[in-house]
Amino acid sequence: MKALVVGIVGESVFMKCDHFHQEGETIRVDNIYKEIGGKGFNQALTIHSLGGDVTFVCSLGSDSIKNNTVDEMNKLGINYKCFIDPKHGSPYATILTNKCGDNRVSVYSGSKLKQDDLNEIYQEIDKAEYILLQLEIPYEINLSIAKYAKAKNKIVVLNPAPVMDIAELLDYVDIITPNEIEVVTLFGENYQDILLNKPFKTIVTRGSKSTLLIDNLIKEFETEKVDVVDTTGAGDAFNGALVYKLLQNELLEDAIKFGQSCASKTVTAPS
């Protein structure tokens, strides 16, 4: 089976610091480096690295970041379809990580997938069984993709980050994977009770705490205790690994455990 990931890719700048800013404070960073990134790209790369069949759909601007990004994706051997948006620069992100391994991420989404791109994206959906989405691309594009995928009986997995109102989109989602902040923002503090009555499955990742699967009941999956170095990319590793296992016809419970394992390995290594 095949997965289709639709998201962003661009240049990411990583900086290490002792602590995060207080209001009005200027801090020094210990080191800095750049690589390509973006939630969609990271998730597609995870599936690809694990040996899964995946196509990544993205948009880039007409700039040097586009050239570097395309070169890197070619080197990695990822199957991708890239649309060019000459009106915007390519996506760009800064990731600041403190000595505890926590991070603060700022994203410029930049180039946009457009309505004119949808017919070609639909052709890619026709070839896949699982569609993995995030919220870094325009909402109306996500909505159109999810509607089409649902009509074609595809499985739509939504990683709702960066979090926003997704009420209409939820009608076309089969699995949603919020973290603890996102699930409270979307459904409130009593989200567990609310989500028991929803037609989609919810997987709540909670860092070092247990992961929850909320369907018609609630199941807990204990998280392996590890020494955290850097949490950057942990959620993307989880989502990519989850979909990879689902492509192998694994049970959702087993896919969650595998996703936890991959995320735990990610946080023990510096980004």
Short mmCIF file of C-alpha atoms in Angstrom, two decimals:
data_model
loop_
_atom_site.label_atom_id
_atom_site.label_comp_id
_atom_site.label_asym_id
_atom_site.label_seq_id
_atom_site.Cartn_x
_atom_site.Cartn_y
_atom_site.Cartn_z
CA MET A 1 0.00 0.00 0.00
CA LYS A 2 1.00 3.60 -0.54
CA ALA A 3 0.85 6.81 1.46
CA LEU A 4 0.49 10.36 0.22
CA VAL A 5 1.77 13.16 2.45
CA VAL A 6 0.77 16.73 1.61
CA GLY A 7 2.65 19.43 3.50
CA ILE A 8 5.45 21.93 3.42
CA VAL A 9 9.20 21.70 3.02
CA GLY A 10 11.79 24.43 3.17
CA GLU A 11 14.85 25.56 5.05
CA SER A 12 15.03 25.07 8.82
CA VAL A 13 17.53 26.86 11.02
CA PHE A 14 18.38 25.16 14.33
CA MET A 15 19.87 27.02 17.30
CA LYS A 16 20.86 25.71 20.74
CA CYS A 17 20.58 27.86 23.85
CA ASP A 18 20.80 27.54 27.62
CA HIS A 19 17.26 28.82 28.22
CA PHE A 20 14.40 30.49 26.38
CA HIS A 21 13.87 34.26 26.29
CA GLN A 22 12.27 36.18 29.08
CA GLU A 23 10.37 39.27 27.95
CA GLY A 24 12.84 41.81 26.62
CA GLU A 25 15.80 39.46 26.95
CA THR A 26 18.46 38.87 24.31
CA ILE A 27 20.13 35.47 24.55
CA ARG A 28 23.20 33.90 23.03
CA VAL A 29 22.99 30.66 21.07
CA ASP A 30 25.63 27.98 21.37
CA ASN A 31 25.55 26.74 17.76
CA ILE A 32 23.56 27.04 14.57
CA TYR A 33 23.02 24.89 11.50
CA LYS A 34 20.59 24.56 8.61
CA GLU A 35 18.80 21.68 6.92
CA ILE A 36 15.59 21.16 4.99
CA GLY A 37 12.51 20.45 7.07
CA GLY A 38 8.80 21.02 7.56
CA LYS A 39 6.21 18.78 9.18
CA GLY A 40 5.03 17.22 5.93
CA PHE A 41 8.55 16.60 4.70
CA ASN A 42 9.67 15.13 8.02
CA GLN A 43 6.72 12.74 8.07
CA ALA A 44 7.25 11.68 4.46
CA LEU A 45 10.97 11.18 5.13
CA THR A 46 10.15 8.97 8.13
CA ILE A 47 7.89 6.74 6.02
CA HIS A 48 10.48 6.62 3.23
CA SER A 49 13.36 5.87 5.62
CA LEU A 50 11.41 2.97 7.13
CA GLY A 51 10.92 1.50 3.68
CA GLY A 52 7.36 2.63 3.01
CA ASP A 53 5.94 3.61 -0.37
CA VAL A 54 5.21 7.34 -0.11
CA THR A 55 4.79 10.39 -2.32
CA PHE A 56 5.25 13.87 -0.88
CA VAL A 57 3.35 16.85 -2.33
CA CYS A 58 4.63 20.35 -1.59
CA SER A 59 5.01 23.89 -2.90
CA LEU A 60 8.17 25.99 -3.16
CA GLY A 61 9.00 29.52 -4.25
CA SER A 62 11.34 30.54 -7.06
CA ASP A 63 14.41 31.08 -4.90
CA SER A 64 17.68 29.54 -3.72
CA ILE A 65 15.88 27.62 -0.96
CA LYS A 66 13.85 25.86 -3.65
CA ASN A 67 17.00 24.79 -5.48
CA ASN A 68 18.65 23.48 -2.32
CA THR A 69 15.49 21.70 -1.20
CA VAL A 70 14.91 19.94 -4.52
CA ASP A 71 18.56 18.88 -4.66
CA GLU A 72 18.32 17.40 -1.15
CA MET A 73 15.06 15.54 -1.86
CA ASN A 74 16.64 14.07 -4.98
CA LYS A 75 19.67 12.91 -2.95
CA LEU A 76 17.37 11.31 -0.36
CA GLY A 77 15.45 9.47 -3.07
CA ILE A 78 12.03 10.67 -1.92
CA ASN A 79 9.26 10.51 -4.48
CA TYR A 80 7.81 14.02 -4.59
CA LYS A 81 5.60 16.36 -6.60
CA CYS A 82 6.52 20.00 -6.20
CA PHE A 83 4.42 22.96 -7.33
CA ILE A 84 6.11 26.34 -7.81
CA ASP A 85 4.52 29.47 -6.34
CA PRO A 86 6.33 32.53 -7.76
CA LYS A 87 4.37 34.94 -5.52
CA HIS A 88 5.86 33.73 -2.24
CA GLY A 89 9.24 32.66 -0.92
CA SER A 90 9.89 29.06 0.06
CA PRO A 91 8.96 27.95 3.59
CA TYR A 92 11.39 28.83 6.36
CA ALA A 93 11.53 27.83 10.03
CA THR A 94 13.60 28.61 13.10
CA ILE A 95 13.93 26.04 15.89
CA LEU A 96 15.35 27.12 19.23
CA THR A 97 16.23 24.29 21.64
CA ASN A 98 17.17 24.76 25.30
CA LYS A 99 19.44 22.63 27.49
CA CYS A 100 16.48 20.49 28.63
CA GLY A 101 15.72 19.47 25.04
CA ASP A 102 12.52 21.53 24.79
CA ASN A 103 12.03 23.63 21.69
CA ARG A 104 10.29 26.71 20.34
CA VAL A 105 9.43 26.61 16.63
CA SER A 106 8.48 29.53 14.37
CA VAL A 107 7.34 28.79 10.81
CA TYR A 108 6.95 30.99 7.74
CA SER A 109 4.72 28.84 5.54
CA GLY A 110 5.68 30.79 2.44
CA SER A 111 4.73 29.29 -0.92
CA LYS A 112 1.19 27.97 -1.10
CA LEU A 113 -0.55 25.06 -2.75
CA LYS A 114 -3.40 26.51 -4.82
CA GLN A 115 -6.79 25.44 -6.12
CA ASP A 116 -5.23 25.11 -9.59
CA ASP A 117 -2.96 22.38 -8.21
CA LEU A 118 -5.78 20.19 -6.94
CA ASN A 119 -6.47 18.15 -10.07
CA GLU A 120 -2.88 16.89 -10.09
CA ILE A 121 -3.02 16.25 -6.34
CA TYR A 122 -6.23 14.25 -6.83
CA GLN A 123 -4.37 12.03 -9.29
CA GLU A 124 -1.83 11.28 -6.56
CA ILE A 125 -4.63 10.56 -4.06
CA ASP A 126 -6.05 7.98 -6.47
CA LYS A 127 -2.78 6.02 -6.21
CA ALA A 128 -2.62 5.97 -2.40
CA GLU A 129 -4.49 4.28 0.45
CA TYR A 130 -3.47 6.61 3.30
CA ILE A 131 -3.44 10.41 3.12
CA LEU A 132 -1.44 12.20 5.83
CA LEU A 133 -2.15 15.92 6.36
CA GLN A 134 -1.04 18.69 8.71
CA LEU A 135 -2.19 22.30 9.06
CA GLU A 136 0.83 24.07 7.57
CA ILE A 137 -0.83 24.28 4.13
CA PRO A 138 -3.90 26.45 3.39
CA TYR A 139 -7.00 25.19 5.18
CA GLU A 140 -9.17 25.25 2.06
CA ILE A 141 -6.65 23.03 0.25
CA ASN A 142 -6.63 20.54 3.12
CA LEU A 143 -10.42 20.55 3.11
CA SER A 144 -10.62 19.89 -0.64
CA ILE A 145 -8.06 17.08 -0.37
CA ALA A 146 -9.84 15.45 2.58
CA LYS A 147 -13.25 15.66 0.85
CA TYR A 148 -11.89 14.07 -2.31
CA ALA A 149 -10.00 11.39 -0.39
CA LYS A 150 -13.04 10.50 1.68
CA ALA A 151 -15.18 10.20 -1.45
CA LYS A 152 -12.57 7.79 -2.82
CA ASN A 153 -12.63 5.71 0.39
CA LYS A 154 -9.07 6.64 1.37
CA ILE A 155 -7.96 6.77 5.01
CA VAL A 156 -7.28 10.39 6.05
CA VAL A 157 -4.90 10.96 8.96
CA LEU A 158 -4.66 14.52 10.29
CA ASN A 159 -1.86 15.86 12.46
CA PRO A 160 -3.56 19.10 13.64
CA ALA A 161 -0.50 21.34 13.88
CA PRO A 162 -0.16 24.27 13.98
CA VAL A 163 -3.51 24.10 15.76
CA MET A 164 -6.50 26.05 14.39
CA ASP A 165 -10.26 25.68 14.02
CA ILE A 166 -10.84 22.52 11.98
CA ALA A 167 -14.55 21.88 12.61
CA GLU A 168 -15.51 21.26 8.97
CA LEU A 169 -12.34 19.31 8.17
CA LEU A 170 -13.11 16.82 10.94
CA ASP A 171 -16.09 15.54 8.93
CA TYR A 172 -13.61 13.97 6.47
CA VAL A 173 -10.94 12.65 8.85
CA ASP A 174 -10.53 9.04 9.99
CA ILE A 175 -7.68 9.47 12.48
CA ILE A 176 -6.52 12.65 14.23
CA THR A 177 -3.23 12.86 16.15
CA PRO A 178 -3.10 15.95 18.39
CA ASN A 179 -0.64 16.48 21.20
CA GLU A 180 -1.94 17.43 24.63
CA ILE A 181 -1.99 21.18 23.97
CA GLU A 182 -3.68 20.77 20.60
CA VAL A 183 -6.40 18.42 21.85
CA VAL A 184 -7.36 20.81 24.69
CA THR A 185 -7.41 23.75 22.26
CA LEU A 186 -9.65 21.87 19.83
CA PHE A 187 -11.99 20.05 22.21
CA GLY A 188 -11.57 21.55 25.70
CA GLU A 189 -10.31 20.24 29.02
CA ASN A 190 -12.90 17.44 29.07
CA TYR A 191 -11.81 16.24 25.63
CA GLN A 192 -11.79 12.58 26.64
CA ASP A 193 -15.55 12.54 27.21
CA ILE A 194 -16.24 14.59 24.09
CA LEU A 195 -14.13 12.43 21.78
CA LEU A 196 -15.77 9.19 22.85
CA ASN A 197 -18.78 10.21 20.75
CA LYS A 198 -16.92 11.19 17.59
CA PRO A 199 -16.86 9.14 14.35
CA PHE A 200 -13.07 9.47 14.00
CA LYS A 201 -10.32 7.90 16.10
CA THR A 202 -8.15 10.23 18.20
CA ILE A 203 -4.57 9.52 19.22
CA VAL A 204 -3.31 11.98 21.84
CA THR A 205 0.47 12.13 22.18
CA ARG A 206 1.48 13.44 25.60
CA GLY A 207 5.26 13.59 25.63
CA SER A 208 6.68 11.48 28.43
CA LYS A 209 3.18 10.55 29.61
CA SER A 210 1.11 7.74 28.14
CA THR A 211 -0.39 8.06 24.67
CA LEU A 212 -4.18 7.83 24.51
CA LEU A 213 -6.31 6.16 21.86
CA ILE A 214 -9.87 7.45 22.08
CA ASP A 215 -12.45 5.62 20.00
CA ASN A 216 -15.57 4.14 21.58
CA LEU A 217 -13.40 3.68 24.68
CA ILE A 218 -10.05 4.96 25.93
CA LYS A 219 -6.84 2.93 25.79
CA GLU A 220 -3.51 4.01 27.29
CA PHE A 221 -0.09 3.16 25.88
CA GLU A 222 2.80 3.74 28.26
CA THR A 223 5.70 5.74 26.86
CA GLU A 224 9.24 4.44 27.19
CA LYS A 225 11.29 6.45 29.68
CA VAL A 226 14.33 7.92 27.95
CA ASP A 227 16.84 10.71 28.51
CA VAL A 228 15.51 13.59 26.43
CA VAL A 229 18.11 15.55 24.46
CA ASP A 230 15.92 17.33 21.89
CA THR A 231 12.16 17.02 21.27
CA THR A 232 12.35 18.54 17.77
CA GLY A 233 10.69 16.27 15.23
CA ALA A 234 9.29 13.77 17.74
CA GLY A 235 5.70 14.33 16.65
CA ASP A 236 6.63 14.00 12.99
CA ALA A 237 8.48 10.75 13.70
CA PHE A 238 5.41 9.43 15.50
CA ASN A 239 3.03 10.32 12.69
CA GLY A 240 5.27 8.98 9.94
CA ALA A 241 5.93 5.73 11.81
CA LEU A 242 2.23 5.34 12.62
CA VAL A 243 1.24 5.59 8.95
CA TYR A 244 4.12 3.33 7.91
CA LYS A 245 2.82 0.54 10.13
CA LEU A 246 -0.74 1.07 8.94
CA LEU A 247 0.53 0.61 5.39
CA GLN A 248 1.74 -2.82 6.51
CA ASN A 249 -1.83 -3.73 7.57
CA GLU A 250 -0.81 -3.60 11.24
CA LEU A 251 -3.45 -3.00 13.91
CA LEU A 252 -3.80 0.62 15.00
CA GLU A 253 -2.70 -0.31 18.54
CA ASP A 254 0.54 -1.85 17.21
CA ALA A 255 1.10 1.16 14.93
CA ILE A 256 0.80 3.46 17.96
CA LYS A 257 3.40 1.45 19.88
CA PHE A 258 5.77 1.59 16.92
CA GLY A 259 5.21 5.33 16.59
CA GLN A 260 6.04 5.76 20.27
CA SER A 261 9.25 3.79 19.83
CA CYS A 262 10.37 5.90 16.85
CA ALA A 263 9.52 9.15 18.65
CA SER A 264 11.45 8.02 21.75
CA LYS A 265 14.55 7.34 19.62
CA THR A 266 14.19 10.78 18.03
CA VAL A 267 14.25 12.68 21.32
CA THR A 268 17.41 10.93 22.57
CA ALA A 269 19.52 12.35 19.74
CA PRO A 270 20.38 15.99 18.99
CA SER A 271 18.67 17.43 15.93
#
